[in-house]
Amino acid sequence: MAKIPFVRDMAFAYGASDQVSPLIRRVVANNPGPFTFRGTGVYIVGKGSVAVIDPGTDDPAHIEALKRALAGERVTHIFVTHRHLDHSPAARPLQAATGAKIWASGIAPRFSSDDFVAEEGDDLRFKPDIVATDGETFSGPGWTLEAVFTPGHTSDHMCLALHEENALFSGDHIMGWSTTVVSPPDGDMDAYLANLDKVQARNFATLWPTHGPPVVAVRAFIEAYRAHRMEREGQIIARLQAGQTRITEMVPVIYADVDARLYPAAAHSVLAHMIRLVKQGRVRTAGAPALDSEFTPA
Ligand SMILES: [Zn+2]
């Protein structure tokens, strides 16, 4: 498999506000876990009149830490990259403390009745005050943020570009410490890959994921990140050509080096690729692709 140059070293203390670039401060929430790495990294952009990106969990100690970090300043914008429970629930409490409006893509989720929760789960109550549009810019003294829509991880995912530092707050779209969960129906592998290309084309100098440290070797990182997905897709096609027709048969072969407890998540990832392959006409199945569908190479 393509070796992704993961970055995992991060010096921080929970609840402290660290200046991590000339325009960016970060406060890490104390919610470490298998999908959040060390916890949710909340970014504060600017000085005096500031924007907050992904306020995080609705945990009183975390909200207090944000208020401390923002003391004496005016919050003009709260942005949420997507509606997962480790990103959005602190938006309303932070609004109560600051009066700032909340922006997000506002794209409605695609759920099914048997939805499998592969992540921290969805914040079903989340609704932005204002729906951002792709490419829309927002500014404050010395900073300009641009909404860069990147559905794939979730249907509503958006990143935010910081023009002055040629940086991108990449949310969970691109994370330095791990690959991202792409789980249908809300996750979409085809959109995900297209939006890796969309970010690559922008030649950002730095990516600031919501979890973990920044990615600075951006071009090489995204290239390896994408190559990893394409290798998985190649393995799926190889399984189909070897006569395996069901996702449950393929997963233990493709993910032979992975803990069996992760097979349900892996099966969803394979399904995400199958949906893309069926859409491209490279794989056939009867009806809408599902976990228990029978697949054959076209
Ligand atoms: Zn997420």
PDB file of C-alpha atoms and ligand atoms in Angstrom:
ATOM      1  CA  MET A   1       0.000   0.000   0.000  1.00  0.00           C
ATOM      2  CA  ALA A   2       1.075   3.589  -0.655  1.00  0.00           C
ATOM      3  CA  LYS A   3       2.805   4.930   2.411  1.00  0.00           C
ATOM      4  CA  ILE A   4       1.002   8.036   3.634  1.00  0.00           C
ATOM      5  CA  PRO A   5       3.436  10.440   5.359  1.00  0.00           C
ATOM      6  CA  PHE A   6       1.271  10.803   8.465  1.00  0.00           C
ATOM      7  CA  VAL A   7       2.081  13.540  10.987  1.00  0.00           C
ATOM      8  CA  ARG A   8       1.193  12.838  14.617  1.00  0.00           C
ATOM      9  CA  ASP A   9       3.555  14.874  16.830  1.00  0.00           C
ATOM     10  CA  MET A  10       1.730  17.703  18.472  1.00  0.00           C
ATOM     11  CA  ALA A  11       2.801  19.756  21.491  1.00  0.00           C
ATOM     12  CA  PHE A  12      -0.239  21.154  23.298  1.00  0.00           C
ATOM     13  CA  ALA A  13      -2.077  21.254  26.624  1.00  0.00           C
ATOM     14  CA  TYR A  14      -5.852  20.742  26.811  1.00  0.00           C
ATOM     15  CA  GLY A  15      -7.712  24.021  27.160  1.00  0.00           C
ATOM     16  CA  ALA A  16      -4.662  26.224  26.491  1.00  0.00           C
ATOM     17  CA  SER A  17      -4.696  28.720  23.644  1.00  0.00           C
ATOM     18  CA  ASP A  18      -1.589  28.337  21.455  1.00  0.00           C
ATOM     19  CA  GLN A  19      -0.486  30.747  18.752  1.00  0.00           C
ATOM     20  CA  VAL A  20       0.336  28.246  15.989  1.00  0.00           C
ATOM     21  CA  SER A  21       0.892  30.725  13.119  1.00  0.00           C
ATOM     22  CA  PRO A  22       0.851  34.529  12.813  1.00  0.00           C
ATOM     23  CA  LEU A  23      -2.944  34.563  12.356  1.00  0.00           C
ATOM     24  CA  ILE A  24      -4.013  31.283  13.957  1.00  0.00           C
ATOM     25  CA  ARG A  25      -4.538  30.164  17.535  1.00  0.00           C
ATOM     26  CA  ARG A  26      -5.632  26.652  18.539  1.00  0.00           C
ATOM     27  CA  VAL A  27      -7.469  25.356  21.605  1.00  0.00           C
ATOM     28  CA  VAL A  28      -7.674  21.550  21.867  1.00  0.00           C
ATOM     29  CA  ALA A  29     -10.771  20.046  23.522  1.00  0.00           C
ATOM     30  CA  ASN A  30     -10.254  17.133  25.900  1.00  0.00           C
ATOM     31  CA  ASN A  31     -12.097  14.547  23.783  1.00  0.00           C
ATOM     32  CA  PRO A  32      -9.383  12.171  22.548  1.00  0.00           C
ATOM     33  CA  GLY A  33     -10.586   8.976  20.867  1.00  0.00           C
ATOM     34  CA  PRO A  34     -10.264   6.588  17.918  1.00  0.00           C
ATOM     35  CA  PHE A  35     -11.756   9.142  15.500  1.00  0.00           C
ATOM     36  CA  THR A  36     -10.639  12.383  17.151  1.00  0.00           C
ATOM     37  CA  PHE A  37      -6.948  11.601  17.804  1.00  0.00           C
ATOM     38  CA  ARG A  38      -5.915  13.955  20.667  1.00  0.00           C
ATOM     39  CA  GLY A  39      -9.238  15.809  20.522  1.00  0.00           C
ATOM     40  CA  THR A  40     -10.957  18.552  18.545  1.00  0.00           C
ATOM     41  CA  GLY A  41      -8.619  21.396  17.600  1.00  0.00           C
ATOM     42  CA  VAL A  42     -10.601  24.636  17.601  1.00  0.00           C
ATOM     43  CA  TYR A  43      -9.035  27.371  15.493  1.00  0.00           C
ATOM     44  CA  ILE A  44      -9.279  31.081  16.221  1.00  0.00           C
ATOM     45  CA  VAL A  45      -8.381  33.301  13.258  1.00  0.00           C
ATOM     46  CA  GLY A  46      -7.232  36.911  13.694  1.00  0.00           C
ATOM     47  CA  LYS A  47      -6.826  39.180  16.677  1.00  0.00           C
ATOM     48  CA  GLY A  48      -9.408  41.500  18.219  1.00  0.00           C
ATOM     49  CA  SER A  49     -12.177  40.671  15.712  1.00  0.00           C
ATOM     50  CA  VAL A  50     -11.901  36.960  15.149  1.00  0.00           C
ATOM     51  CA  ALA A  51     -13.468  33.907  13.542  1.00  0.00           C
ATOM     52  CA  VAL A  52     -13.779  30.526  15.253  1.00  0.00           C
ATOM     53  CA  ILE A  53     -13.647  27.316  13.208  1.00  0.00           C
ATOM     54  CA  ASP A  54     -15.199  24.059  14.504  1.00  0.00           C
ATOM     55  CA  PRO A  55     -16.044  25.051  18.078  1.00  0.00           C
ATOM     56  CA  GLY A  56     -16.116  21.386  19.137  1.00  0.00           C
ATOM     57  CA  THR A  57     -17.948  19.515  21.867  1.00  0.00           C
ATOM     58  CA  ASP A  58     -20.536  20.938  24.229  1.00  0.00           C
ATOM     59  CA  ASP A  59     -18.421  20.295  27.291  1.00  0.00           C
ATOM     60  CA  PRO A  60     -18.500  23.006  30.015  1.00  0.00           C
ATOM     61  CA  ALA A  61     -14.740  22.897  30.655  1.00  0.00           C
ATOM     62  CA  HIS A  62     -14.097  23.239  26.914  1.00  0.00           C
ATOM     63  CA  ILE A  63     -16.549  26.145  26.529  1.00  0.00           C
ATOM     64  CA  GLU A  64     -14.823  27.875  29.470  1.00  0.00           C
ATOM     65  CA  ALA A  65     -11.442  27.354  27.790  1.00  0.00           C
ATOM     66  CA  LEU A  66     -12.782  28.965  24.599  1.00  0.00           C
ATOM     67  CA  LYS A  67     -14.169  31.921  26.564  1.00  0.00           C
ATOM     68  CA  ARG A  68     -10.781  32.375  28.261  1.00  0.00           C
ATOM     69  CA  ALA A  69      -8.990  32.274  24.924  1.00  0.00           C
ATOM     70  CA  LEU A  70     -11.410  34.866  23.480  1.00  0.00           C
ATOM     71  CA  ALA A  71     -11.538  37.221  26.458  1.00  0.00           C
ATOM     72  CA  GLY A  72     -11.583  40.875  25.387  1.00  0.00           C
ATOM     73  CA  GLU A  73     -12.148  40.016  21.721  1.00  0.00           C
ATOM     74  CA  ARG A  74     -15.175  40.119  19.442  1.00  0.00           C
ATOM     75  CA  VAL A  75     -16.142  36.893  17.660  1.00  0.00           C
ATOM     76  CA  THR A  76     -17.622  37.896  14.292  1.00  0.00           C
ATOM     77  CA  HIS A  77     -18.026  34.444  12.723  1.00  0.00           C
ATOM     78  CA  ILE A  78     -18.418  30.857  13.915  1.00  0.00           C
ATOM     79  CA  PHE A  79     -17.800  28.315  11.147  1.00  0.00           C
ATOM     80  CA  VAL A  80     -18.627  24.616  11.270  1.00  0.00           C
ATOM     81  CA  THR A  81     -16.946  22.318   8.719  1.00  0.00           C
ATOM     82  CA  HIS A  82     -19.552  19.548   9.124  1.00  0.00           C
ATOM     83  CA  ARG A  83     -22.222  18.307  11.477  1.00  0.00           C
ATOM     84  CA  HIS A  84     -20.313  15.635  13.408  1.00  0.00           C
ATOM     85  CA  LEU A  85     -20.643  15.604  17.193  1.00  0.00           C
ATOM     86  CA  ASP A  86     -16.976  16.398  17.766  1.00  0.00           C
ATOM     87  CA  HIS A  87     -17.206  19.565  15.615  1.00  0.00           C
ATOM     88  CA  SER A  88     -20.516  21.423  15.909  1.00  0.00           C
ATOM     89  CA  PRO A  89     -22.257  21.103  19.346  1.00  0.00           C
ATOM     90  CA  ALA A  90     -20.276  23.970  20.966  1.00  0.00           C
ATOM     91  CA  ALA A  91     -21.488  26.403  18.284  1.00  0.00           C
ATOM     92  CA  ARG A  92     -24.675  27.418  20.153  1.00  0.00           C
ATOM     93  CA  PRO A  93     -23.031  27.789  23.603  1.00  0.00           C
ATOM     94  CA  LEU A  94     -20.256  29.846  21.996  1.00  0.00           C
ATOM     95  CA  GLN A  95     -22.876  31.951  20.257  1.00  0.00           C
ATOM     96  CA  ALA A  96     -24.646  32.480  23.600  1.00  0.00           C
ATOM     97  CA  ALA A  97     -21.374  33.786  25.013  1.00  0.00           C
ATOM     98  CA  THR A  98     -20.356  35.935  22.035  1.00  0.00           C
ATOM     99  CA  GLY A  99     -23.404  36.765  19.901  1.00  0.00           C
ATOM    100  CA  ALA A 100     -21.642  35.598  16.727  1.00  0.00           C
ATOM    101  CA  LYS A 101     -23.575  34.069  13.838  1.00  0.00           C
ATOM    102  CA  ILE A 102     -22.955  30.478  12.751  1.00  0.00           C
ATOM    103  CA  TRP A 103     -22.070  29.591   9.151  1.00  0.00           C
ATOM    104  CA  ALA A 104     -21.963  26.151   7.500  1.00  0.00           C
ATOM    105  CA  SER A 105     -22.768  24.664   4.094  1.00  0.00           C
ATOM    106  CA  GLY A 106     -26.288  23.781   5.246  1.00  0.00           C
ATOM    107  CA  ILE A 107     -26.393  20.783   2.889  1.00  0.00           C
ATOM    108  CA  ALA A 108     -28.983  18.270   4.141  1.00  0.00           C
ATOM    109  CA  PRO A 109     -27.702  14.844   5.229  1.00  0.00           C
ATOM    110  CA  ARG A 110     -28.441  11.596   3.396  1.00  0.00           C
ATOM    111  CA  PHE A 111     -29.391   9.057   6.034  1.00  0.00           C
ATOM    112  CA  SER A 112     -30.875   5.589   5.826  1.00  0.00           C
ATOM    113  CA  SER A 113     -32.781   3.718   8.515  1.00  0.00           C
ATOM    114  CA  ASP A 114     -29.960   1.224   9.141  1.00  0.00           C
ATOM    115  CA  ASP A 115     -27.242   3.857   9.330  1.00  0.00           C
ATOM    116  CA  PHE A 116     -24.061   2.567  10.769  1.00  0.00           C
ATOM    117  CA  VAL A 117     -22.184   5.011  12.971  1.00  0.00           C
ATOM    118  CA  ALA A 118     -18.547   4.816  11.930  1.00  0.00           C
ATOM    119  CA  GLU A 119     -17.501   7.995  13.668  1.00  0.00           C
ATOM    120  CA  GLU A 120     -18.340  10.316  16.477  1.00  0.00           C
ATOM    121  CA  GLY A 121     -21.866  10.439  15.063  1.00  0.00           C
ATOM    122  CA  ASP A 122     -24.046  13.152  13.618  1.00  0.00           C
ATOM    123  CA  ASP A 123     -25.130  16.288  15.409  1.00  0.00           C
ATOM    124  CA  LEU A 124     -28.743  16.015  14.268  1.00  0.00           C
ATOM    125  CA  ARG A 125     -29.730  19.250  15.978  1.00  0.00           C
ATOM    126  CA  PHE A 126     -27.128  21.318  14.182  1.00  0.00           C
ATOM    127  CA  LYS A 127     -28.367  24.077  11.880  1.00  0.00           C
ATOM    128  CA  PRO A 128     -26.336  27.098  10.800  1.00  0.00           C
ATOM    129  CA  ASP A 129     -27.778  30.606  11.082  1.00  0.00           C
ATOM    130  CA  ILE A 130     -26.456  31.424   7.640  1.00  0.00           C
ATOM    131  CA  VAL A 131     -25.791  29.065   4.757  1.00  0.00           C
ATOM    132  CA  ALA A 132     -22.401  29.716   3.173  1.00  0.00           C
ATOM    133  CA  THR A 133     -21.854  29.271  -0.555  1.00  0.00           C
ATOM    134  CA  ASP A 134     -18.846  27.632  -2.183  1.00  0.00           C
ATOM    135  CA  GLY A 135     -16.180  30.288  -2.806  1.00  0.00           C
ATOM    136  CA  GLU A 136     -17.810  32.878  -0.549  1.00  0.00           C
ATOM    137  CA  THR A 137     -15.326  35.004   1.382  1.00  0.00           C
ATOM    138  CA  PHE A 138     -15.526  36.446   4.877  1.00  0.00           C
ATOM    139  CA  SER A 139     -13.125  38.963   6.329  1.00  0.00           C
ATOM    140  CA  GLY A 140     -11.944  40.688   9.448  1.00  0.00           C
ATOM    141  CA  PRO A 141      -8.958  42.900  10.240  1.00  0.00           C
ATOM    142  CA  GLY A 142      -5.983  41.245   8.494  1.00  0.00           C
ATOM    143  CA  TRP A 143      -7.758  38.009   7.577  1.00  0.00           C
ATOM    144  CA  THR A 144      -9.850  36.614   4.745  1.00  0.00           C
ATOM    145  CA  LEU A 145     -11.520  33.217   4.921  1.00  0.00           C
ATOM    146  CA  GLU A 146     -13.054  31.455   1.918  1.00  0.00           C
ATOM    147  CA  ALA A 147     -15.564  28.606   2.077  1.00  0.00           C
ATOM    148  CA  VAL A 148     -14.254  25.674   0.010  1.00  0.00           C
ATOM    149  CA  PHE A 149     -16.977  23.031  -0.284  1.00  0.00           C
ATOM    150  CA  THR A 150     -15.574  19.512   0.010  1.00  0.00           C
ATOM    151  CA  PRO A 151     -18.362  16.918   0.367  1.00  0.00           C
ATOM    152  CA  GLY A 152     -17.200  13.303   0.647  1.00  0.00           C
ATOM    153  CA  HIS A 153     -16.511  12.570   4.327  1.00  0.00           C
ATOM    154  CA  THR A 154     -20.039  13.926   4.846  1.00  0.00           C
ATOM    155  CA  SER A 155     -22.405  15.518   2.347  1.00  0.00           C
ATOM    156  CA  ASP A 156     -22.167  18.887   4.120  1.00  0.00           C
ATOM    157  CA  HIS A 157     -18.389  19.118   4.546  1.00  0.00           C
ATOM    158  CA  MET A 158     -16.673  22.421   3.818  1.00  0.00           C
ATOM    159  CA  CYS A 159     -13.117  23.573   4.405  1.00  0.00           C
ATOM    160  CA  LEU A 160     -12.032  27.184   4.932  1.00  0.00           C
ATOM    161  CA  ALA A 161      -9.070  28.764   3.147  1.00  0.00           C
ATOM    162  CA  LEU A 162      -7.098  31.493   4.928  1.00  0.00           C
ATOM    163  CA  HIS A 163      -5.827  33.626   2.051  1.00  0.00           C
ATOM    164  CA  GLU A 164      -3.162  35.583   3.974  1.00  0.00           C
ATOM    165  CA  GLU A 165      -1.301  32.379   4.912  1.00  0.00           C
ATOM    166  CA  ASN A 166      -2.229  30.272   1.858  1.00  0.00           C
ATOM    167  CA  ALA A 167      -3.564  27.784   4.382  1.00  0.00           C
ATOM    168  CA  LEU A 168      -6.630  25.545   4.483  1.00  0.00           C
ATOM    169  CA  PHE A 169      -8.609  24.505   7.540  1.00  0.00           C
ATOM    170  CA  SER A 170      -9.300  21.044   6.208  1.00  0.00           C
ATOM    171  CA  GLY A 171     -11.759  19.767   8.851  1.00  0.00           C
ATOM    172  CA  ASP A 172     -11.996  15.972   8.509  1.00  0.00           C
ATOM    173  CA  HIS A 173     -11.557  16.065   4.710  1.00  0.00           C
ATOM    174  CA  ILE A 174      -7.782  15.712   5.010  1.00  0.00           C
ATOM    175  CA  MET A 175      -6.275  14.746   8.362  1.00  0.00           C
ATOM    176  CA  GLY A 176      -2.560  14.464   8.987  1.00  0.00           C
ATOM    177  CA  TRP A 177      -2.841  11.653  11.519  1.00  0.00           C
ATOM    178  CA  SER A 178      -5.226   9.283   9.703  1.00  0.00           C
ATOM    179  CA  THR A 179      -7.279   8.562   6.621  1.00  0.00           C
ATOM    180  CA  THR A 180     -10.868   9.766   6.749  1.00  0.00           C
ATOM    181  CA  VAL A 181     -14.058   7.713   7.129  1.00  0.00           C
ATOM    182  CA  VAL A 182     -16.159   7.742   3.941  1.00  0.00           C
ATOM    183  CA  SER A 183     -19.334   5.862   4.829  1.00  0.00           C
ATOM    184  CA  PRO A 184     -22.401   5.802   2.531  1.00  0.00           C
ATOM    185  CA  PRO A 185     -25.049   7.036   2.241  1.00  0.00           C
ATOM    186  CA  ASP A 186     -23.874  10.375   3.638  1.00  0.00           C
ATOM    187  CA  GLY A 187     -20.257   9.705   2.673  1.00  0.00           C
ATOM    188  CA  ASP A 188     -19.487   9.682  -1.051  1.00  0.00           C
ATOM    189  CA  MET A 189     -16.174   8.294  -2.359  1.00  0.00           C
ATOM    190  CA  ASP A 190     -16.509   9.797  -5.820  1.00  0.00           C
ATOM    191  CA  ALA A 191     -17.086  13.278  -4.379  1.00  0.00           C
ATOM    192  CA  TYR A 192     -14.366  12.667  -1.813  1.00  0.00           C
ATOM    193  CA  LEU A 193     -11.707  11.912  -4.433  1.00  0.00           C
ATOM    194  CA  ALA A 194     -12.809  14.840  -6.619  1.00  0.00           C
ATOM    195  CA  ASN A 195     -12.464  17.107  -3.595  1.00  0.00           C
ATOM    196  CA  LEU A 196      -8.965  15.835  -2.816  1.00  0.00           C
ATOM    197  CA  ASP A 197      -8.129  17.029  -6.342  1.00  0.00           C
ATOM    198  CA  LYS A 198      -9.924  20.315  -5.710  1.00  0.00           C
ATOM    199  CA  VAL A 199      -7.702  20.984  -2.694  1.00  0.00           C
ATOM    200  CA  GLN A 200      -4.555  19.788  -4.463  1.00  0.00           C
ATOM    201  CA  ALA A 201      -5.182  22.227  -7.331  1.00  0.00           C
ATOM    202  CA  ARG A 202      -5.096  25.151  -4.905  1.00  0.00           C
ATOM    203  CA  ASN A 203      -1.448  24.572  -3.895  1.00  0.00           C
ATOM    204  CA  PHE A 204      -1.956  25.398  -0.248  1.00  0.00           C
ATOM    205  CA  ALA A 205       1.206  25.792   1.839  1.00  0.00           C
ATOM    206  CA  THR A 206      -0.372  24.380   5.006  1.00  0.00           C
ATOM    207  CA  LEU A 207      -3.386  22.273   5.958  1.00  0.00           C
ATOM    208  CA  TRP A 208      -4.817  22.671   9.452  1.00  0.00           C
ATOM    209  CA  PRO A 209      -7.026  19.602  10.123  1.00  0.00           C
ATOM    210  CA  THR A 210      -9.480  19.736  13.021  1.00  0.00           C
ATOM    211  CA  HIS A 211      -7.660  16.765  14.559  1.00  0.00           C
ATOM    212  CA  GLY A 212      -3.900  16.588  14.937  1.00  0.00           C
ATOM    213  CA  PRO A 213      -0.969  18.690  13.763  1.00  0.00           C
ATOM    214  CA  PRO A 214      -0.747  20.649  10.482  1.00  0.00           C
ATOM    215  CA  VAL A 215       0.328  19.115   7.184  1.00  0.00           C
ATOM    216  CA  VAL A 216       3.086  21.153   5.545  1.00  0.00           C
ATOM    217  CA  ALA A 217       4.255  18.790   2.781  1.00  0.00           C
ATOM    218  CA  VAL A 218       0.821  19.269   1.262  1.00  0.00           C
ATOM    219  CA  ARG A 219       1.339  18.117  -2.318  1.00  0.00           C
ATOM    220  CA  ALA A 220       3.101  14.856  -1.417  1.00  0.00           C
ATOM    221  CA  PHE A 221       0.629  14.168   1.378  1.00  0.00           C
ATOM    222  CA  ILE A 222      -2.486  14.508  -0.788  1.00  0.00           C
ATOM    223  CA  GLU A 223      -0.844  12.483  -3.545  1.00  0.00           C
ATOM    224  CA  ALA A 224      -0.182   9.584  -1.146  1.00  0.00           C
ATOM    225  CA  TYR A 225      -3.608   9.971   0.476  1.00  0.00           C
ATOM    226  CA  ARG A 226      -5.257   9.630  -2.948  1.00  0.00           C
ATOM    227  CA  ALA A 227      -2.964   6.796  -4.071  1.00  0.00           C
ATOM    228  CA  HIS A 228      -3.956   4.833  -0.958  1.00  0.00           C
ATOM    229  CA  ARG A 229      -7.650   5.028  -1.958  1.00  0.00           C
ATOM    230  CA  MET A 230      -6.881   4.033  -5.532  1.00  0.00           C
ATOM    231  CA  GLU A 231      -4.917   1.008  -4.299  1.00  0.00           C
ATOM    232  CA  ARG A 232      -7.895  -0.073  -2.208  1.00  0.00           C
ATOM    233  CA  GLU A 233     -10.056   0.274  -5.294  1.00  0.00           C
ATOM    234  CA  GLY A 234      -7.559  -1.849  -7.244  1.00  0.00           C
ATOM    235  CA  GLN A 235      -7.763  -4.525  -4.531  1.00  0.00           C
ATOM    236  CA  ILE A 236     -11.564  -4.527  -4.766  1.00  0.00           C
ATOM    237  CA  ILE A 237     -11.446  -4.986  -8.540  1.00  0.00           C
ATOM    238  CA  ALA A 238      -8.899  -7.790  -8.095  1.00  0.00           C
ATOM    239  CA  ARG A 239     -11.266  -9.564  -5.651  1.00  0.00           C
ATOM    240  CA  LEU A 240     -14.135  -9.242  -8.131  1.00  0.00           C
ATOM    241  CA  GLN A 241     -11.943 -10.643 -10.891  1.00  0.00           C
ATOM    242  CA  ALA A 242     -10.975 -13.512  -8.572  1.00  0.00           C
ATOM    243  CA  GLY A 243     -14.681 -14.399  -8.383  1.00  0.00           C
ATOM    244  CA  GLN A 244     -15.616 -12.909  -5.035  1.00  0.00           C
ATOM    245  CA  THR A 245     -18.948 -11.157  -5.413  1.00  0.00           C
ATOM    246  CA  ARG A 246     -19.794 -10.006  -1.897  1.00  0.00           C
ATOM    247  CA  ILE A 247     -18.295  -7.286   0.275  1.00  0.00           C
ATOM    248  CA  THR A 248     -18.284  -9.581   3.344  1.00  0.00           C
ATOM    249  CA  GLU A 249     -16.078 -12.091   1.473  1.00  0.00           C
ATOM    250  CA  MET A 250     -13.625  -9.442   0.306  1.00  0.00           C
ATOM    251  CA  VAL A 251     -13.089  -7.528   3.524  1.00  0.00           C
ATOM    252  CA  PRO A 252     -11.054 -10.195   5.415  1.00  0.00           C
ATOM    253  CA  VAL A 253      -8.799 -10.569   2.353  1.00  0.00           C
ATOM    254  CA  ILE A 254      -8.311  -6.865   1.606  1.00  0.00           C
ATOM    255  CA  TYR A 255      -8.008  -5.936   5.272  1.00  0.00           C
ATOM    256  CA  ALA A 256      -6.038  -9.029   6.357  1.00  0.00           C
ATOM    257  CA  ASP A 257      -3.697  -6.837   8.436  1.00  0.00           C
ATOM    258  CA  VAL A 258      -6.520  -5.055  10.265  1.00  0.00           C
ATOM    259  CA  ASP A 259      -8.257  -5.946  13.556  1.00  0.00           C
ATOM    260  CA  ALA A 260     -11.474  -7.888  12.759  1.00  0.00           C
ATOM    261  CA  ARG A 261     -13.447  -5.475  14.951  1.00  0.00           C
ATOM    262  CA  LEU A 262     -12.843  -2.862  12.263  1.00  0.00           C
ATOM    263  CA  TYR A 263     -14.400  -5.024   9.522  1.00  0.00           C
ATOM    264  CA  PRO A 264     -17.836  -3.349   9.715  1.00  0.00           C
ATOM    265  CA  ALA A 265     -16.185   0.048   9.112  1.00  0.00           C
ATOM    266  CA  ALA A 266     -14.036  -1.480   6.361  1.00  0.00           C
ATOM    267  CA  ALA A 267     -17.152  -2.949   4.708  1.00  0.00           C
ATOM    268  CA  HIS A 268     -18.653   0.544   4.525  1.00  0.00           C
ATOM    269  CA  SER A 269     -15.500   1.853   2.943  1.00  0.00           C
ATOM    270  CA  VAL A 270     -15.617  -0.947   0.335  1.00  0.00           C
ATOM    271  CA  LEU A 271     -19.280  -0.103  -0.311  1.00  0.00           C
ATOM    272  CA  ALA A 272     -18.267   3.533  -0.863  1.00  0.00           C
ATOM    273  CA  HIS A 273     -15.877   2.357  -3.596  1.00  0.00           C
ATOM    274  CA  MET A 274     -18.508  -0.022  -5.066  1.00  0.00           C
ATOM    275  CA  ILE A 275     -21.012   2.809  -5.435  1.00  0.00           C
ATOM    276  CA  ARG A 276     -18.373   4.804  -7.313  1.00  0.00           C
ATOM    277  CA  LEU A 277     -17.407   1.819  -9.507  1.00  0.00           C
ATOM    278  CA  VAL A 278     -21.047   1.083 -10.365  1.00  0.00           C
ATOM    279  CA  LYS A 279     -21.574   4.756 -11.224  1.00  0.00           C
ATOM    280  CA  GLN A 280     -18.539   4.575 -13.527  1.00  0.00           C
ATOM    281  CA  GLY A 281     -19.882   1.427 -15.185  1.00  0.00           C
ATOM    282  CA  ARG A 282     -16.884  -0.649 -14.104  1.00  0.00           C
ATOM    283  CA  VAL A 283     -18.898  -2.890 -11.762  1.00  0.00           C
ATOM    284  CA  ARG A 284     -22.409  -4.298 -12.097  1.00  0.00           C
ATOM    285  CA  THR A 285     -25.037  -5.052  -9.489  1.00  0.00           C
ATOM    286  CA  ALA A 286     -28.826  -5.441  -9.389  1.00  0.00           C
ATOM    287  CA  GLY A 287     -30.509  -2.394  -7.899  1.00  0.00           C
ATOM    288  CA  ALA A 288     -28.885   0.145  -5.626  1.00  0.00           C
ATOM    289  CA  PRO A 289     -25.496  -1.016  -4.295  1.00  0.00           C
ATOM    290  CA  ALA A 290     -25.801  -2.208  -0.684  1.00  0.00           C
ATOM    291  CA  LEU A 291     -23.660  -4.100   1.827  1.00  0.00           C
ATOM    292  CA  ASP A 292     -25.311  -7.418   0.920  1.00  0.00           C
ATOM    293  CA  SER A 293     -25.469  -6.838  -2.859  1.00  0.00           C
ATOM    294  CA  GLU A 294     -23.815  -9.179  -5.341  1.00  0.00           C
ATOM    295  CA  PHE A 295     -21.216  -7.419  -7.487  1.00  0.00           C
ATOM    296  CA  THR A 296     -19.565  -8.492 -10.740  1.00  0.00           C
ATOM    297  CA  PRO A 297     -16.933  -6.790 -12.888  1.00  0.00           C
ATOM    298  CA  ALA A 298     -18.463  -5.093 -15.946  1.00  0.00           C
TER     299      ALA A 298
HETATM  300 ZN    ZN B   1     -16.214  14.051  10.915  1.00  0.00          ZN
END
